[in-house]
């Protein structure tokens, strides 16, 4: 007859059965207006993910995360180790933005924008539907003995999964080492790049493992963002939610009967068809309330709306809503907590913009050689330095040299009078600075050094010059 929520679900996750074993999720093919919107958004994001490493802006890869060489490109904007503070601010802005978005709209990022969900639901699971059929057909296929049909379907699916995993691994590698390097490795062949081939095979099997077996457990077990939502959500957060006030009413849920007056009987609008459970990619019952496993994919909304329409009841039994809206019919309000996150985000964005304006295209670093003091050369004192000049621009600097501004003295580069710094590269070397003792202000004097390319001033740097104490 009626069914009330069973809160024992909070004792375990949705992918584990009563015996503690893996409970395989057989999701029903989702259909509906929200699924169509999510599908087209996913296609756009997939195109973006595959194209981003191969798109260039001013010669810079659109997105690059080269941890090995410590070089990063964000939207065509290059970041070097010297720009790490800017990169950190960007990451903090991303975290605060995600926190603000979660406080306001729940875990919608997971269902609509997360690459894991997009690949799982819009690529691998759709291939699974195409080969093995809908939920019932998949269950029957897994139960039947191994024969020609099962071998053909499972083998085809696993082979396609592996090929797609291999493509994803190549794109992932393009994000890490750069698309130009990846294309070069492909042209050279695997025999000349065995280390890269090994890395590629490892990535392929990692992605294959995730999408062929681990699947939705990435969102439930491995992803830290799922744990964050327990701290960030409150009763004012908009989530994919079941309207239990309307769905349960006085009597509770009950099967649909055309012959009865459902409103007069006190039965809730939920007809307990369980299709919202069958369509869920993480296998939860949304009617139990907000849960860790829910990724806000909205498949249950589409399915419930279709059923409500079929039985002549109002749609929206499952919808985007907050707890206070369901209970008190209060509309969404941008509360003090959200305003706090928004204020922090605004401040961080301002700091980031300021850092961008202060960022130099060329950055020189001049450091006193460790362990070396000073050397007497007649009336002059000599110090030895190492230098690095980073060129963040898209053109070469062919005639770079240093000029000592203060105090008076002479700079001598080891082995050359000037040097070249290629685009998006760095040059380093050693130099001596010689200063007459009369111009020293003590045992430590501040040097002002300018860096030129031909006659163009491209940077300036300060460093310390060591001298004898007797000239203080």
Coordinates of C-alpha atoms in Angstrom, one line a residue:
X1 CA 0.0 0.0 0.0
X2 CA 1.9 3.1 1.1
X3 CA 5.7 3.4 1.4
X4 CA 7.6 5.7 3.7
X5 CA 11.2 6.6 3.3
X6 CA 13.7 4.0 4.5
X7 CA 16.6 5.9 6.2
X8 CA 18.7 2.8 6.4
X9 CA 20.1 3.9 3.0
X10 CA 22.5 6.2 4.9
X11 CA 24.3 3.2 6.4
X12 CA 25.9 2.3 3.0
X13 CA 26.5 3.7 -0.4
X14 CA 24.3 3.0 -3.4
X15 CA 26.7 0.7 -5.2
X16 CA 27.2 -1.8 -2.3
X17 CA 24.6 -4.5 -1.6
X18 CA 23.7 -6.0 1.8
X19 CA 26.5 -8.5 1.5
X20 CA 29.0 -5.8 1.0
X21 CA 29.7 -6.6 -2.6
X22 CA 29.6 -4.4 -5.7
X23 CA 26.1 -3.7 -6.9
X24 CA 26.3 -3.1 -10.6
X25 CA 24.2 -0.2 -11.9
X26 CA 22.0 -0.9 -14.8
X27 CA 20.7 2.5 -15.7
X28 CA 17.6 3.0 -17.9
X29 CA 18.0 5.1 -21.0
X30 CA 17.2 8.6 -20.0
X31 CA 14.8 10.7 -22.1
X32 CA 13.4 14.2 -21.7
X33 CA 14.0 17.9 -22.3
X34 CA 16.7 18.3 -19.6
X35 CA 18.6 15.3 -20.9
X36 CA 18.5 16.7 -24.4
X37 CA 19.9 20.0 -23.1
X38 CA 22.6 18.2 -21.1
X39 CA 23.4 16.1 -24.2
X40 CA 24.1 19.1 -26.4
X41 CA 26.1 20.9 -23.7
X42 CA 28.1 17.7 -23.3
X43 CA 28.8 17.5 -27.0
X44 CA 30.1 21.1 -26.9
X45 CA 32.3 20.4 -23.9
X46 CA 33.6 17.2 -25.5
X47 CA 34.6 19.2 -28.6
X48 CA 36.3 21.7 -26.3
X49 CA 38.2 19.1 -24.3
X50 CA 39.5 17.4 -27.5
X51 CA 40.3 20.6 -29.3
X52 CA 41.8 22.7 -26.5
X53 CA 45.3 21.2 -26.6
X54 CA 45.5 21.7 -30.4
X55 CA 44.2 25.3 -30.6
X56 CA 46.9 28.0 -30.5
X57 CA 46.5 31.7 -29.5
X58 CA 49.4 33.9 -30.4
X59 CA 51.4 30.7 -30.8
X60 CA 50.5 29.5 -27.3
X61 CA 48.6 26.2 -26.7
X62 CA 45.1 27.1 -25.5
X63 CA 45.4 24.8 -22.4
X64 CA 48.6 23.3 -21.2
X65 CA 49.6 21.8 -17.9
X66 CA 53.2 20.8 -18.4
X67 CA 54.2 19.8 -14.8
X68 CA 57.5 18.3 -16.0
X69 CA 58.8 21.6 -17.4
X70 CA 56.7 23.7 -15.0
X71 CA 55.0 25.5 -17.8
X72 CA 51.2 26.2 -17.9
X73 CA 49.0 27.9 -20.4
X74 CA 45.5 29.0 -19.5
X75 CA 43.3 30.2 -22.4
X76 CA 46.4 30.9 -24.4
X77 CA 48.0 32.9 -21.6
X78 CA 51.5 31.4 -20.6
X79 CA 52.5 30.9 -17.0
X80 CA 56.1 30.1 -15.9
X81 CA 57.4 29.1 -12.5
X82 CA 58.0 32.8 -11.9
X83 CA 54.3 33.3 -12.3
X84 CA 53.3 30.7 -9.8
X85 CA 51.7 33.2 -7.5
X86 CA 49.3 34.1 -10.4
X87 CA 48.6 30.5 -11.1
X88 CA 47.8 29.9 -7.4
X89 CA 45.3 32.8 -7.4
X90 CA 43.6 31.3 -10.4
X91 CA 43.3 28.0 -8.7
X92 CA 41.9 29.7 -5.5
X93 CA 39.4 31.6 -7.7
X94 CA 38.3 28.3 -9.2
X95 CA 37.8 26.7 -5.8
X96 CA 35.9 29.7 -4.4
X97 CA 33.7 29.8 -7.6
X98 CA 32.9 26.1 -7.2
X99 CA 32.1 26.6 -3.6
X100 CA 29.8 29.5 -4.3
X101 CA 28.1 27.6 -7.1
X102 CA 27.7 24.6 -4.8
X103 CA 26.2 26.6 -2.0
X104 CA 23.7 28.1 -4.4
X105 CA 22.9 25.2 -6.7
X106 CA 24.3 22.0 -5.2
X107 CA 26.3 19.5 -7.1
X108 CA 25.1 20.6 -10.6
X109 CA 28.7 20.8 -11.8
X110 CA 29.1 17.1 -11.4
X111 CA 26.1 16.2 -13.6
X112 CA 26.5 18.9 -16.3
X113 CA 30.1 19.9 -16.5
X114 CA 32.4 17.3 -15.0
X115 CA 34.5 15.5 -17.6
X116 CA 34.1 12.2 -15.7
X117 CA 30.3 12.4 -15.9
X118 CA 30.3 13.6 -19.5
X119 CA 32.5 10.8 -20.8
X120 CA 30.7 8.2 -18.7
X121 CA 27.1 9.2 -19.5
X122 CA 27.4 10.7 -22.9
X123 CA 30.1 8.5 -24.5
X124 CA 30.6 5.1 -22.8
X125 CA 27.1 4.5 -21.5
X126 CA 25.5 5.6 -24.8
X127 CA 27.8 3.0 -26.6
X128 CA 26.6 0.5 -24.0
X129 CA 23.0 1.3 -24.7
X130 CA 23.7 1.0 -28.5
X131 CA 25.3 -2.4 -28.2
X132 CA 23.6 -4.1 -25.3
X133 CA 20.2 -2.3 -25.2
X134 CA 18.3 -0.7 -22.4
X135 CA 18.3 -1.6 -18.7
X136 CA 16.3 -4.9 -19.0
X137 CA 18.3 -6.1 -21.9
X138 CA 21.6 -5.5 -20.1
X139 CA 20.4 -7.4 -17.0
X140 CA 19.3 -10.3 -19.2
X141 CA 22.6 -10.3 -21.1
X142 CA 24.7 -10.4 -17.9
X143 CA 22.6 -13.3 -16.5
X144 CA 22.8 -15.5 -19.6
X145 CA 25.6 -18.0 -20.2
X146 CA 28.5 -17.1 -22.3
X147 CA 27.7 -17.8 -25.9
X148 CA 28.1 -16.3 -29.4
X149 CA 25.8 -13.3 -28.7
X150 CA 27.2 -12.4 -25.3
X151 CA 30.8 -12.8 -26.6
X152 CA 30.0 -10.6 -29.6
X153 CA 28.3 -7.9 -27.7
X154 CA 30.7 -7.8 -24.7
X155 CA 33.8 -8.1 -27.0
X156 CA 32.6 -5.3 -29.3
X157 CA 31.8 -3.0 -26.3
X158 CA 35.1 -3.6 -24.6
X159 CA 37.1 -3.1 -27.8
X160 CA 35.3 0.2 -28.5
X161 CA 35.9 1.2 -24.9
X162 CA 39.6 0.5 -25.3
X163 CA 39.9 2.5 -28.5
X164 CA 38.1 5.5 -27.0
X165 CA 40.3 5.2 -23.8
X166 CA 43.4 5.3 -26.1
X167 CA 42.1 8.5 -27.8
X168 CA 41.4 10.1 -24.4
X169 CA 44.9 9.1 -23.2
X170 CA 46.5 10.8 -26.2
X171 CA 44.5 14.0 -25.6
X172 CA 45.4 13.8 -21.9
X173 CA 49.1 13.5 -22.9
X174 CA 48.7 16.6 -25.2
X175 CA 47.6 18.6 -22.1
X176 CA 50.7 17.4 -20.2
X177 CA 53.5 17.6 -22.7
X178 CA 52.0 19.8 -25.4
X179 CA 50.3 19.0 -28.7
X180 CA 53.4 19.8 -30.7
X181 CA 55.5 17.3 -28.8
X182 CA 52.7 14.6 -29.0
X183 CA 52.5 15.0 -32.8
X184 CA 56.3 14.9 -33.1
X185 CA 56.3 11.6 -31.0
X186 CA 53.6 10.2 -33.3
X187 CA 55.6 11.0 -36.4
X188 CA 58.8 9.6 -35.0
X189 CA 57.1 6.3 -34.2
X190 CA 56.9 4.3 -30.9
X191 CA 60.4 2.8 -31.2
X192 CA 62.0 6.2 -30.7
X193 CA 59.8 7.2 -27.8
X194 CA 59.4 4.1 -25.7
X195 CA 59.0 6.0 -22.5
X196 CA 56.1 8.1 -23.9
X197 CA 54.5 4.9 -25.3
X198 CA 54.7 3.3 -21.9
X199 CA 53.1 6.3 -20.3
X200 CA 50.4 6.3 -23.0
X201 CA 49.6 2.6 -22.4
X202 CA 49.3 3.2 -18.7
X203 CA 47.0 6.2 -19.2
X204 CA 44.9 4.1 -21.6
X205 CA 44.4 1.3 -19.1
X206 CA 43.6 3.8 -16.3
X207 CA 40.8 5.3 -18.4
X208 CA 39.7 1.9 -19.5
X209 CA 39.5 0.7 -15.9
X210 CA 37.5 3.8 -14.9
X211 CA 34.9 3.6 -17.7
X212 CA 34.6 -0.1 -18.1
X213 CA 34.6 -1.2 -14.4
X214 CA 35.0 1.6 -11.8
X215 CA 32.5 3.9 -13.5
X216 CA 30.1 5.8 -11.2
X217 CA 32.3 4.9 -8.1
X218 CA 34.7 7.7 -9.2
X219 CA 32.0 10.2 -8.2
X220 CA 31.0 8.3 -5.1
X221 CA 34.3 7.1 -3.6
X222 CA 37.2 8.9 -5.3
X223 CA 36.1 12.4 -6.0
X224 CA 36.8 14.9 -3.1
X225 CA 34.2 17.3 -4.4
X226 CA 31.4 14.8 -3.3
X227 CA 32.7 15.1 0.2
X228 CA 32.8 18.9 0.0
X229 CA 29.1 19.1 -0.6
X230 CA 28.3 17.8 2.9
X231 CA 29.9 20.9 4.3
X232 CA 28.7 23.4 1.7
X233 CA 25.0 22.5 1.3
X234 CA 22.3 23.7 3.6
X235 CA 18.5 23.8 3.5
X236 CA 18.5 26.9 1.2
X237 CA 20.6 25.2 -1.5
X238 CA 18.8 24.4 -4.7
X239 CA 19.3 20.7 -5.5
X240 CA 17.6 18.0 -7.5
X241 CA 15.0 17.3 -4.9
X242 CA 11.9 15.2 -4.3
X243 CA 8.9 17.1 -3.1
X244 CA 7.9 14.8 -0.3
X245 CA 5.2 17.1 1.0
X246 CA 3.3 16.7 -2.2
X247 CA 4.6 13.1 -2.9
X248 CA 3.6 11.6 0.5
X249 CA 0.7 13.7 1.8
X250 CA -1.3 12.0 4.6
X251 CA -1.2 8.4 3.5
X252 CA 2.1 8.2 1.6
X253 CA 3.0 6.8 -1.8
X254 CA 0.8 4.3 -3.6
X255 CA 0.4 2.7 -6.9
X256 CA -1.7 4.5 -9.5
X257 CA -5.3 3.5 -9.9
X258 CA -7.4 5.1 -12.6
X259 CA -10.7 4.3 -10.8
X260 CA -10.0 6.2 -7.6
X261 CA -10.0 9.9 -6.6
X262 CA -6.3 10.2 -5.5
X263 CA -6.7 13.6 -3.9
X264 CA -9.7 12.6 -1.8
X265 CA -7.9 9.4 -0.6
X266 CA -5.0 11.4 0.9
X267 CA -2.5 9.5 -1.2
X268 CA 0.6 11.4 -2.3
X269 CA 1.3 12.1 -6.0
X270 CA 4.2 9.6 -6.0
X271 CA 2.9 6.4 -7.6
X272 CA 5.9 4.4 -6.5
X273 CA 6.8 3.4 -10.1
X274 CA 10.6 3.4 -9.1
X275 CA 11.5 4.7 -12.6
X276 CA 13.4 7.6 -10.9
X277 CA 15.6 4.9 -9.3
X278 CA 16.0 2.8 -12.5
X279 CA 17.1 5.8 -14.6
X280 CA 19.7 7.1 -11.9
X281 CA 23.3 6.5 -13.1
X282 CA 24.4 6.1 -9.5
X283 CA 21.5 3.8 -8.5
X284 CA 20.0 5.9 -5.6
X285 CA 16.4 6.7 -4.7
X286 CA 16.1 10.4 -4.9
X287 CA 13.0 10.2 -2.7
X288 CA 15.3 9.5 0.3
X289 CA 16.5 13.1 0.2
X290 CA 19.9 14.7 -0.5
X291 CA 22.5 12.0 -0.8
X292 CA 26.3 11.8 -1.4
X293 CA 25.8 9.8 -4.6
X294 CA 23.5 12.3 -6.3
X295 CA 25.3 14.1 -9.1
X296 CA 22.3 16.3 -10.0
X297 CA 22.2 14.9 -13.6
X298 CA 18.4 15.5 -13.7
X299 CA 17.6 12.2 -15.3
X300 CA 15.0 11.5 -12.5
X301 CA 13.4 14.9 -13.2
X302 CA 12.7 14.0 -16.8
X303 CA 11.5 10.5 -16.0
X304 CA 9.2 11.7 -13.2
X305 CA 7.8 14.5 -15.3
X306 CA 7.0 12.0 -18.1
X307 CA 5.1 9.7 -15.6
X308 CA 3.2 12.6 -14.0
X309 CA 2.1 13.7 -17.4
X310 CA 1.0 10.2 -18.3
X311 CA -1.2 9.8 -15.2
X312 CA -2.6 13.3 -15.4
X313 CA -0.8 14.8 -12.3
X314 CA 1.2 18.1 -12.3
X315 CA 4.8 17.8 -13.2
X316 CA 7.6 18.9 -10.9
X317 CA 7.3 16.2 -8.2
X318 CA 11.1 15.9 -8.6
X319 CA 12.6 19.3 -9.5
X320 CA 15.3 21.8 -8.8
X321 CA 14.3 23.0 -5.3
X322 CA 15.6 23.8 -1.8
X323 CA 14.4 22.3 1.4
X324 CA 12.8 25.6 2.5
X325 CA 11.0 25.8 -0.8
X326 CA 9.5 22.3 -0.4
X327 CA 8.4 22.8 3.2
X328 CA 7.7 26.6 3.4
X329 CA 7.2 27.5 -0.3
X330 CA 10.0 30.1 0.0
X331 CA 11.7 31.1 -3.2
X332 CA 15.4 31.2 -3.7
X333 CA 17.2 34.1 -1.9
X334 CA 20.8 35.2 -2.3
X335 CA 21.6 34.9 1.4
X336 CA 24.4 36.2 3.6
X337 CA 26.5 33.1 3.2
X338 CA 26.4 33.3 -0.6
X339 CA 27.2 37.0 -0.4
X340 CA 30.2 36.2 1.7
X341 CA 31.6 33.8 -0.9
X342 CA 30.7 36.3 -3.7
X343 CA 32.6 39.0 -1.9
X344 CA 35.7 36.8 -1.5
X345 CA 35.5 35.9 -5.1
X346 CA 35.2 39.6 -6.2
X347 CA 38.3 40.5 -4.1
X348 CA 40.4 37.6 -5.5
X349 CA 39.3 38.5 -9.0
X350 CA 40.5 42.0 -8.4
X351 CA 43.9 40.8 -7.1
X352 CA 44.2 38.5 -10.1
X353 CA 43.6 41.4 -12.6
X354 CA 46.1 43.5 -10.7
X355 CA 48.7 40.8 -10.9
X356 CA 48.1 40.4 -14.7
X357 CA 48.8 44.1 -15.2
X358 CA 52.0 43.9 -13.1
X359 CA 53.2 40.8 -14.8
X360 CA 56.3 41.2 -17.0
X361 CA 56.8 39.6 -20.4
X362 CA 60.5 39.1 -19.6
X363 CA 61.7 38.2 -16.2
X364 CA 65.4 38.2 -15.1
X365 CA 66.8 36.6 -12.0
X366 CA 70.3 37.5 -10.8
X367 CA 71.7 35.6 -7.8
X368 CA 75.0 35.7 -6.1
X369 CA 76.9 32.4 -6.6
X370 CA 76.4 30.3 -3.4
X371 CA 79.6 29.8 -1.4
X372 CA 81.5 32.6 -3.1
X373 CA 82.5 35.8 -1.3
X374 CA 84.4 38.5 -3.2
X375 CA 87.8 38.8 -5.0
X376 CA 90.3 41.6 -5.0
X377 CA 91.4 42.7 -8.5
X378 CA 93.7 45.6 -7.8
X379 CA 91.5 48.6 -6.7
X380 CA 88.4 46.7 -7.8
X381 CA 86.3 44.1 -6.0
X382 CA 84.7 41.3 -8.0
X383 CA 81.6 39.2 -7.3
X384 CA 80.4 36.3 -9.4
X385 CA 76.6 35.8 -10.2
X386 CA 74.4 33.3 -12.0
X387 CA 71.5 34.7 -14.1
X388 CA 68.4 33.5 -15.7
X389 CA 66.3 35.4 -18.3
X390 CA 62.8 34.1 -19.1
X391 CA 61.2 35.2 -22.4
X392 CA 57.4 34.8 -22.1
X393 CA 56.7 36.4 -25.5
X394 CA 56.3 34.9 -28.9
X395 CA 59.4 36.5 -30.5
X396 CA 63.2 35.9 -30.0
X397 CA 65.5 38.3 -28.2
X398 CA 68.8 38.1 -30.2
X399 CA 70.9 40.7 -28.5
X400 CA 70.4 40.6 -24.7
X401 CA 72.9 42.2 -22.4
X402 CA 73.1 43.7 -18.9
X403 CA 73.8 47.3 -17.9
X404 CA 75.0 48.2 -14.3
X405 CA 73.1 51.4 -13.3
X406 CA 74.2 51.8 -9.7
X407 CA 76.8 52.0 -8.5
X408 CA 79.4 52.6 -11.2
X409 CA 81.1 49.4 -12.3
X410 CA 81.4 46.8 -15.0
X411 CA 79.6 43.6 -15.9
X412 CA 81.4 40.8 -17.7
X413 CA 79.5 37.8 -19.1
X414 CA 81.4 34.5 -19.1
X415 CA 82.3 33.6 -22.7
X416 CA 80.2 36.3 -24.4
X417 CA 79.2 40.0 -24.5
X418 CA 75.6 39.3 -25.2
X419 CA 73.3 36.3 -25.6
X420 CA 70.0 35.1 -27.2
X421 CA 66.7 34.2 -25.5
X422 CA 64.4 32.3 -27.7
X423 CA 60.6 32.7 -27.6
X424 CA 58.9 30.9 -24.7
X425 CA 62.3 29.8 -23.4
X426 CA 65.0 30.8 -20.9
X427 CA 68.7 31.5 -21.0
X428 CA 71.1 31.2 -18.1
X429 CA 74.7 31.8 -17.5
X430 CA 77.4 33.3 -15.3
X431 CA 78.7 36.8 -15.0
X432 CA 81.2 38.9 -13.0
X433 CA 80.5 42.3 -11.6
X434 CA 83.6 44.5 -10.8
X435 CA 83.2 47.7 -8.8
X436 CA 85.8 50.2 -7.5
X437 CA 86.2 50.0 -3.7
X438 CA 85.5 53.7 -3.5
X439 CA 81.9 53.2 -4.6
X440 CA 81.1 50.5 -2.1
X441 CA 78.9 51.5 0.8
X442 CA 79.9 48.6 3.2
X443 CA 80.1 44.9 3.2
X444 CA 76.8 44.7 1.3
X445 CA 75.8 47.1 -1.5
X446 CA 72.6 47.0 -3.5
X447 CA 73.2 46.7 -7.3
X448 CA 70.7 48.1 -9.8
X449 CA 70.9 46.2 -13.1
X450 CA 69.0 46.8 -16.3
X451 CA 68.4 44.1 -19.0
X452 CA 68.3 45.2 -22.6
X453 CA 67.5 43.7 -25.9
X454 CA 69.4 45.9 -28.4
X455 CA 68.3 49.3 -27.2
X456 CA 65.0 48.2 -25.6
X457 CA 64.8 48.0 -21.8
X458 CA 63.1 44.7 -21.1
X459 CA 63.6 44.3 -17.4
X460 CA 65.4 45.5 -14.3
X461 CA 66.7 43.6 -11.3
X462 CA 68.4 44.3 -8.0
X463 CA 70.9 42.1 -6.1
X464 CA 73.5 42.4 -3.4
X465 CA 77.2 43.0 -3.9
X466 CA 79.6 41.7 -1.2
X467 CA 82.7 43.7 -0.2
X468 CA 85.3 43.9 2.6
X469 CA 84.1 45.4 5.9
X470 CA 87.0 47.8 6.1
X471 CA 85.5 49.9 3.3
X472 CA 82.3 50.6 5.3

